[in-house]
PDB file of C-alpha atoms in Angstrom:
ATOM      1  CA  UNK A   1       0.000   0.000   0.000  1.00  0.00           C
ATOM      2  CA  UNK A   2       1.176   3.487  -0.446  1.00  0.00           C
ATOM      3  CA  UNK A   3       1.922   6.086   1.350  1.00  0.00           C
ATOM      4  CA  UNK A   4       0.592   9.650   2.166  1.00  0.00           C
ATOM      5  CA  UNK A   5      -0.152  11.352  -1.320  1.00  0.00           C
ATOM      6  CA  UNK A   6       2.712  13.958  -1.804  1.00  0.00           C
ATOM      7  CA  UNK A   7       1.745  17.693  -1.223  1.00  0.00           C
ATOM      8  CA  UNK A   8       1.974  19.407  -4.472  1.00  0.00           C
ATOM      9  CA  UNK A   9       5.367  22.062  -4.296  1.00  0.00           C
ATOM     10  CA  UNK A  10       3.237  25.030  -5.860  1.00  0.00           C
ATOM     11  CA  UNK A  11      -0.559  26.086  -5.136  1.00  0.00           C
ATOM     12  CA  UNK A  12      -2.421  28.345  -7.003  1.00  0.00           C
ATOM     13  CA  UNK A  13      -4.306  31.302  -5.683  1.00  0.00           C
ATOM     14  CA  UNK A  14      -7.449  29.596  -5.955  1.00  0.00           C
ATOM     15  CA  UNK A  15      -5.957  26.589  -4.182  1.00  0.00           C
ATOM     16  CA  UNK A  16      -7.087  23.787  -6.271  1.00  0.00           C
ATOM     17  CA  UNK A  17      -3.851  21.479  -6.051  1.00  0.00           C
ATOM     18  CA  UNK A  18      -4.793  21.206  -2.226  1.00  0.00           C
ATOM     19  CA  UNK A  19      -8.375  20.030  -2.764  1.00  0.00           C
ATOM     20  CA  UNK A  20      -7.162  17.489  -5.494  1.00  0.00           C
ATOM     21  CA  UNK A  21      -4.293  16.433  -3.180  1.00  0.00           C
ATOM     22  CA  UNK A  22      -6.981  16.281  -0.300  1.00  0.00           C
ATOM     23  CA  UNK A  23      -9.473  14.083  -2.568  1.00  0.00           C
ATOM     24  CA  UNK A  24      -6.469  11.178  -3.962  1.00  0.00           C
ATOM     25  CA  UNK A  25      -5.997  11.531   0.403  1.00  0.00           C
ATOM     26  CA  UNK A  26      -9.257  10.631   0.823  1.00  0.00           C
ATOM     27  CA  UNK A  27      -9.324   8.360  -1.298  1.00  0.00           C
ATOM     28  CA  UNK A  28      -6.779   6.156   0.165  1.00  0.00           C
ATOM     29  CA  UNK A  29      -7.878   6.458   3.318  1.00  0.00           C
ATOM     30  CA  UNK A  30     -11.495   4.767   2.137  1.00  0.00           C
ATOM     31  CA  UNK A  31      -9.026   2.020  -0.008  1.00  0.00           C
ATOM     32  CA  UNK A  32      -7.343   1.562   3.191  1.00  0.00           C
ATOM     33  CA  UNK A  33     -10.929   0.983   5.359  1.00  0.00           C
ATOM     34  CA  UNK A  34     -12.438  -1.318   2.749  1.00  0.00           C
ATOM     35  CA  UNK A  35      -9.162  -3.239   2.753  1.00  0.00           C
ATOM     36  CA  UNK A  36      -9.634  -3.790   6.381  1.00  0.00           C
ATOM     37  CA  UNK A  37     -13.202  -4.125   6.586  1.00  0.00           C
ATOM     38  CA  UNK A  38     -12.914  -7.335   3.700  1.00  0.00           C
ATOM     39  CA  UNK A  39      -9.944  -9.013   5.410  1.00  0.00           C
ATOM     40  CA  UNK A  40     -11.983  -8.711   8.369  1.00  0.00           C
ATOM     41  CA  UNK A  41     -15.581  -9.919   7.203  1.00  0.00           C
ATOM     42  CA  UNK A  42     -13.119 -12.815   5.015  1.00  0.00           C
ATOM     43  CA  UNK A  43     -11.730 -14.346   8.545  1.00  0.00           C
ATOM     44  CA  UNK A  44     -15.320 -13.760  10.342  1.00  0.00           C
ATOM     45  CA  UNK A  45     -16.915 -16.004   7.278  1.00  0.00           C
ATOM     46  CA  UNK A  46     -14.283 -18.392   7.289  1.00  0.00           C
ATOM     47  CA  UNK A  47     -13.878 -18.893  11.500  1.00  0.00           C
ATOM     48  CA  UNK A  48     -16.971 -17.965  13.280  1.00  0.00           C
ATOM     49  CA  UNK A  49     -19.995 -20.252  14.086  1.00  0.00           C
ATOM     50  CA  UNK A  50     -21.902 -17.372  12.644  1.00  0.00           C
ATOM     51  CA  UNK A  51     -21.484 -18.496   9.099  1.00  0.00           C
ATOM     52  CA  UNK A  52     -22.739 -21.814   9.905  1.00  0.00           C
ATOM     53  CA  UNK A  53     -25.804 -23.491   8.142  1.00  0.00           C
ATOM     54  CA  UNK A  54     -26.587 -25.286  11.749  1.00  0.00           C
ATOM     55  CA  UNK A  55     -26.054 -21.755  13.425  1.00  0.00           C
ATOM     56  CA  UNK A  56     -28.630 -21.278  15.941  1.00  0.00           C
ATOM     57  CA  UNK A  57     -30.597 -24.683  15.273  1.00  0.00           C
ATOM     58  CA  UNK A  58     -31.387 -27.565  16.759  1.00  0.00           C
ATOM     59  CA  UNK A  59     -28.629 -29.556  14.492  1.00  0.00           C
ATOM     60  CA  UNK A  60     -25.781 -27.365  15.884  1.00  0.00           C
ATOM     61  CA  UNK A  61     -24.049 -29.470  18.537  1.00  0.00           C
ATOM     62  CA  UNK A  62     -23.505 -26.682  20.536  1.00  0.00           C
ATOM     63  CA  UNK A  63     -27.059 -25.529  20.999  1.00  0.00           C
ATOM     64  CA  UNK A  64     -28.686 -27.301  24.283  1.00  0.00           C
ATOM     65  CA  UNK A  65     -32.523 -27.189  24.926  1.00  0.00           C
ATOM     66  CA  UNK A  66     -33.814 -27.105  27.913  1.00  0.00           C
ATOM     67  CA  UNK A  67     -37.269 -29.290  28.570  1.00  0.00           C
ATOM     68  CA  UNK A  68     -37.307 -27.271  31.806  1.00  0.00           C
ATOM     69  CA  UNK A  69     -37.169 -23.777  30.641  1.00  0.00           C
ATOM     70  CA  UNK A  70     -38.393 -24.019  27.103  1.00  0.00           C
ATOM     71  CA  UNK A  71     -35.437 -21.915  26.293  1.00  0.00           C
ATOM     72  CA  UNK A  72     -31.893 -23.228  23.854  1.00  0.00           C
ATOM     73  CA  UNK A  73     -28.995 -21.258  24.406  1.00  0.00           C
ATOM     74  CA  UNK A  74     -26.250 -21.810  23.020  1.00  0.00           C
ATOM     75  CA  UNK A  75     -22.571 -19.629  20.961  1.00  0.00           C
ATOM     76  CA  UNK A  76     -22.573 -16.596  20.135  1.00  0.00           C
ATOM     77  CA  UNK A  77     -22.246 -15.572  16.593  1.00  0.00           C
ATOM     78  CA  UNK A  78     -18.432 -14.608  17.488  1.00  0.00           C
ATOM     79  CA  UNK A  79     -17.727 -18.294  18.358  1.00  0.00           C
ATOM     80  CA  UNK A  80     -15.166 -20.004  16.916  1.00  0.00           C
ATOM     81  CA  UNK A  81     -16.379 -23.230  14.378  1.00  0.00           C
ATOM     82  CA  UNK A  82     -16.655 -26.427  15.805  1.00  0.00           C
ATOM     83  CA  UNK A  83     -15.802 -29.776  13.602  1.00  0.00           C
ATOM     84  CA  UNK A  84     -19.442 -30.143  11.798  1.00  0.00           C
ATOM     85  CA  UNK A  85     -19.087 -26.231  10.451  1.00  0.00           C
ATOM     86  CA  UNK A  86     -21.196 -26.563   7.167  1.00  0.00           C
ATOM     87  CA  UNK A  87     -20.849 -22.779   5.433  1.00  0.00           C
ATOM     88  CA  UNK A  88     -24.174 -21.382   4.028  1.00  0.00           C
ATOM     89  CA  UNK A  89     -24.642 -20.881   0.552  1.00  0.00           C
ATOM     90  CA  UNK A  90     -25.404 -17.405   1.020  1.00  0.00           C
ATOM     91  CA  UNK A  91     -22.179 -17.255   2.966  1.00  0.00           C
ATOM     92  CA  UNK A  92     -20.145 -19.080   0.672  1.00  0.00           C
ATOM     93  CA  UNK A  93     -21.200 -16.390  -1.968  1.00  0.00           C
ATOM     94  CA  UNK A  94     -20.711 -13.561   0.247  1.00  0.00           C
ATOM     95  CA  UNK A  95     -17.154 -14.968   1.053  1.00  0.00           C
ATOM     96  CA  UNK A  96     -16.581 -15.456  -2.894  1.00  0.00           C
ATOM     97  CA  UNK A  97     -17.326 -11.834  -3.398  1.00  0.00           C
ATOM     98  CA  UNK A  98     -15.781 -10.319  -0.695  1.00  0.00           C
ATOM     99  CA  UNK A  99     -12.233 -12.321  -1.121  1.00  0.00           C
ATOM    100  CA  UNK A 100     -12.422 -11.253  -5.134  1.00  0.00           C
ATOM    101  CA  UNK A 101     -12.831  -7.627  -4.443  1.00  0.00           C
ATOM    102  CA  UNK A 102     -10.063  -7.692  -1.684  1.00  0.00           C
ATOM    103  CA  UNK A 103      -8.127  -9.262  -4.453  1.00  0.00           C
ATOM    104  CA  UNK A 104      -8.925  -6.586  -6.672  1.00  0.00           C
ATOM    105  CA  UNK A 105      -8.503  -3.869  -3.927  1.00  0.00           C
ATOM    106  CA  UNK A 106      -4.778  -5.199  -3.213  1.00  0.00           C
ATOM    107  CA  UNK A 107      -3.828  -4.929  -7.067  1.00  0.00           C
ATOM    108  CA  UNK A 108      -4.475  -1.468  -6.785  1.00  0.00           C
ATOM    109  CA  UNK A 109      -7.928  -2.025  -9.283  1.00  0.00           C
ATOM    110  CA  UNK A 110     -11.010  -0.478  -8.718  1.00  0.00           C
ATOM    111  CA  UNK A 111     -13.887  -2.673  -8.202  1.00  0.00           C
TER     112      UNK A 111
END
């Protein structure tokens, strides 16, 4: 990744340079977040019981019902995946998507 865009060496009275240097700034910054936000929404998908297709059912291993209460309980979305993980389709996608534009992101492309 780059670094800080340079400052341009002469301004104009009506300061334009600045705002243009400001906006490639800007710019980066939001490359920079989206980077970030993929790698991070990539591991969630790929390590979190959240993603399951079992999440929050009766299937999941980890989910126990209680006869007494009525109530299940079980992980929280920020769990990590046990050994029967089975990724949603919708997930799956979702991961597919998100791991292309990261690709795309770190080539320095636009997606």
């Amino acid at each position: 990744m780059s670094t800080i865009p340079q400052l341009p060496s002469e301004i104009s009275p009506d300061g334009r340079e600045i705002w243009d240097w400001a906006a490639r700034l800007s710019a980066q910054a939001h490359r920079a977040d989206e980077i970030r936000r993929l790698s991070k929404q990539i591991q969630n998908a790929e390590t979190q019981c959240g993603s399951c297709a079992y999440w929050m059912t009766r299937q999941c291993p980890r989910e126990q019902h209680s006869n007494k209460t009525g109530r299940s309980t079980g992980p929280s979305s920020q769990s990590l995946k046990c050994a029967e993980f089975v990724m949603t389709a919708y997930q799956a996608k979702e991961l597919e998507a998100a791991k292309s534009k990261l690709s795309k992101l770190n080539a320095g492309e636009t997606p």
